[in-house]
Coordinates of N, CA, C and O in Angstrom, one line a residue:
M1 N 27.2 -67.3 13.1 CA 28.2 -67.0 12.1 C 27.7 -65.9 11.2 O 26.5 -65.8 11.0
S2 N 28.6 -65.1 10.7 CA 28.3 -63.9 9.9 C 29.3 -63.8 8.8 O 30.5 -64.2 8.9
H3 N 28.8 -63.2 7.7 CA 29.7 -63.0 6.5 C 30.2 -61.5 6.6 O 31.1 -61.1 5.8
D4 N 29.8 -60.7 7.6 CA 30.1 -59.3 7.7 C 31.1 -59.1 8.9 O 30.7 -59.3 10.0
L5 N 32.3 -58.7 8.6 CA 33.3 -58.6 9.7 C 32.9 -57.5 10.7 O 33.1 -57.7 11.9
T6 N 32.4 -56.4 10.2 CA 32.0 -55.3 11.1 C 30.9 -55.8 12.1 O 31.0 -55.5 13.3
L7 N 29.9 -56.5 11.6 CA 28.9 -57.0 12.4 C 29.4 -58.0 13.4 O 29.1 -58.0 14.6
A8 N 30.3 -58.9 13.0 CA 30.9 -59.9 13.9 C 31.8 -59.2 15.0 O 31.8 -59.6 16.1
Q9 N 32.5 -58.1 14.6 CA 33.3 -57.4 15.6 C 32.4 -56.7 16.7 O 32.7 -56.8 17.9
K10 N 31.3 -56.1 16.3 CA 30.4 -55.5 17.2 C 29.8 -56.6 18.1 O 29.6 -56.4 19.4
A11 N 29.4 -57.8 17.6 CA 28.8 -58.9 18.4 C 29.9 -59.4 19.4 O 29.5 -59.7 20.5
A12 N 31.1 -59.5 19.0 CA 32.2 -59.9 19.8 C 32.4 -59.0 21.0 O 32.5 -59.5 22.2
W13 N 32.4 -57.7 20.8 CA 32.6 -56.7 21.9 C 31.4 -56.8 22.8 O 31.6 -56.8 24.0
H14 N 30.2 -56.9 22.3 CA 29.0 -56.9 23.1 C 29.0 -58.2 23.9 O 28.7 -58.1 25.1
L15 N 29.4 -59.3 23.4 CA 29.4 -60.6 24.1 C 30.5 -60.5 25.2 O 30.2 -60.9 26.4
A16 N 31.7 -59.9 25.0 CA 32.7 -59.8 26.0 C 32.2 -59.0 27.1 O 32.4 -59.3 28.3
R17 N 31.5 -57.9 26.8 CA 31.0 -57.0 27.9 C 29.9 -57.6 28.7 O 29.7 -57.4 29.8
T18 N 29.1 -58.4 28.0 CA 27.9 -59.1 28.7 C 28.4 -60.2 29.6 O 28.0 -60.3 30.7
L19 N 29.3 -61.0 29.1 CA 29.9 -62.1 29.9 C 30.9 -61.7 30.9 O 31.3 -62.4 31.8
M20 N 31.5 -60.5 30.6 CA 32.7 -60.0 31.4 C 33.8 -61.1 31.4 O 34.4 -61.4 32.4
A21 N 34.0 -61.6 30.2 CA 35.1 -62.6 30.0 C 35.7 -62.4 28.6 O 35.0 -61.9 27.7
P22 N 36.9 -62.8 28.4 CA 37.5 -62.6 27.0 C 36.8 -63.5 26.0 O 36.4 -64.7 26.3
V23 N 36.7 -63.0 24.8 CA 36.1 -63.8 23.7 C 37.0 -63.6 22.5 O 37.8 -62.6 22.4
V24 N 36.9 -64.5 21.6 CA 37.7 -64.4 20.3 C 36.8 -64.3 19.1 O 35.7 -65.0 19.1
L25 N 37.2 -63.6 18.2 CA 36.6 -63.5 16.9 C 37.4 -64.3 15.9 O 38.6 -64.1 15.8
F26 N 36.8 -65.3 15.3 CA 37.5 -66.2 14.4 C 36.9 -66.3 13.0 O 35.7 -65.9 12.8
K27 N 37.7 -66.8 12.1 CA 37.2 -67.0 10.7 C 37.3 -68.5 10.5 O 38.3 -69.2 10.7
S28 N 36.2 -69.1 9.9 CA 36.1 -70.5 9.5 C 35.5 -70.5 8.1 O 34.4 -70.1 8.0
D29 N 36.3 -71.0 7.2 CA 35.9 -70.9 5.8 C 35.7 -69.5 5.4 O 36.7 -68.7 5.5
E30 N 34.5 -69.1 5.0 CA 34.3 -67.7 4.6 C 33.4 -67.0 5.6 O 32.8 -65.9 5.3
E31 N 33.2 -67.5 6.8 CA 32.3 -66.9 7.8 C 33.1 -66.5 9.1 O 34.1 -67.1 9.4
F32 N 32.6 -65.6 9.8 CA 33.2 -65.1 11.1 C 32.3 -65.6 12.2 O 31.1 -65.7 12.1
G33 N 32.9 -65.9 13.3 CA 32.2 -66.4 14.5 C 32.8 -65.8 15.8 O 33.9 -65.4 15.8
V34 N 32.1 -66.0 16.9 CA 32.6 -65.5 18.2 C 32.3 -66.6 19.2 O 31.3 -67.2 19.3
L35 N 33.3 -66.8 20.1 CA 33.2 -67.8 21.2 C 34.0 -67.2 22.4 O 35.0 -66.5 22.2
P36 N 33.6 -67.6 23.6 CA 34.5 -67.3 24.7 C 35.8 -67.9 24.5 O 36.0 -69.0 23.9
A37 N 36.9 -67.2 24.9 CA 38.3 -67.7 24.7 C 38.6 -69.0 25.2 O 39.3 -69.8 24.6
D38 N 38.0 -69.4 26.4 CA 38.3 -70.7 27.0 C 37.6 -71.8 26.3 O 37.8 -73.0 26.6
E39 N 36.7 -71.6 25.3 CA 36.0 -72.6 24.6 C 36.6 -72.9 23.2 O 36.1 -73.8 22.5
I40 N 37.5 -72.2 22.8 CA 38.0 -72.3 21.4 C 38.9 -73.5 21.2 O 38.9 -74.2 20.2
D41 N 39.7 -73.9 22.3 CA 40.6 -75.1 22.3 C 41.4 -75.2 21.0 O 42.0 -74.3 20.5
D42 N 41.3 -76.4 20.4 CA 42.1 -76.7 19.2 C 41.3 -76.7 18.0 O 41.5 -77.5 17.1
A43 N 40.3 -75.9 17.9 CA 39.4 -75.9 16.7 C 40.1 -75.5 15.5 O 41.1 -74.8 15.5
D44 N 39.7 -75.9 14.4 CA 40.3 -75.6 13.1 C 39.8 -74.3 12.5 O 39.0 -74.2 11.6
V45 N 40.2 -73.2 13.2 CA 39.7 -71.9 12.9 C 40.9 -70.9 12.9 O 41.9 -71.2 13.6
E46 N 40.8 -69.8 12.2 CA 41.8 -68.7 12.2 C 41.3 -67.6 13.2 O 40.3 -67.0 12.9
I47 N 42.0 -67.4 14.3 CA 41.6 -66.4 15.3 C 42.1 -65.1 14.8 O 43.3 -64.9 14.5
L48 N 41.2 -64.1 14.7 CA 41.5 -62.8 14.2 C 41.7 -61.7 15.3 O 42.7 -60.9 15.2
F49 N 40.8 -61.7 16.2 CA 40.8 -60.7 17.3 C 40.5 -61.3 18.6 O 39.8 -62.3 18.7
E50 N 41.0 -60.7 19.7 CA 40.6 -61.1 21.0 C 40.0 -59.9 21.7 O 40.6 -58.8 21.6
Y51 N 38.9 -60.0 22.3 CA 38.2 -58.9 23.0 C 38.2 -59.2 24.5 O 37.6 -60.3 24.9
D52 N 38.8 -58.4 25.3 CA 38.8 -58.5 26.8 C 37.9 -57.3 27.3 O 38.2 -56.2 27.0
P53 N 36.9 -57.6 28.1 CA 36.0 -56.5 28.6 C 36.8 -55.5 29.4 O 36.3 -54.4 29.6
Y54 N 37.9 -55.8 30.0 CA 38.7 -54.9 30.8 C 39.7 -54.1 30.1 O 40.0 -53.0 30.5
S55 N 40.2 -54.6 29.0 CA 41.3 -53.9 28.3 C 41.0 -53.6 26.8 O 41.8 -53.0 26.1
G56 N 39.8 -54.0 26.3 CA 39.4 -53.7 24.9 C 39.8 -54.8 24.0 O 40.2 -55.9 24.4
G57 N 39.8 -54.5 22.7 CA 40.1 -55.5 21.7 C 41.5 -55.3 21.1 O 42.1 -54.3 21.2
R58 N 42.1 -56.4 20.6 CA 43.4 -56.4 20.0 C 43.4 -57.4 18.9 O 42.8 -58.5 19.0
S59 N 44.2 -57.1 17.9 CA 44.4 -58.0 16.8 C 45.4 -59.1 17.2 O 46.3 -58.8 17.9
V60 N 45.1 -60.3 16.8 CA 46.0 -61.4 17.1 C 47.2 -61.5 16.2 O 48.3 -61.9 16.6
H61 N 47.0 -60.9 15.0 CA 48.1 -61.0 14.0 C 49.0 -59.7 14.1 O 48.7 -58.7 14.3

């Protein structure tokens, strides 16, 4: 988890390219986190961005 959005975005893109799988950048309380998209399920988080290693990142909002 990170308090810095820019750092979290860089980590999300790096993770997506490493795993070669979509990941999501989410906000929980006042922190940002990154998880593979298929592991987010019904968590109580606000999804901000989705990063796909083949098509890049996009805002969910």
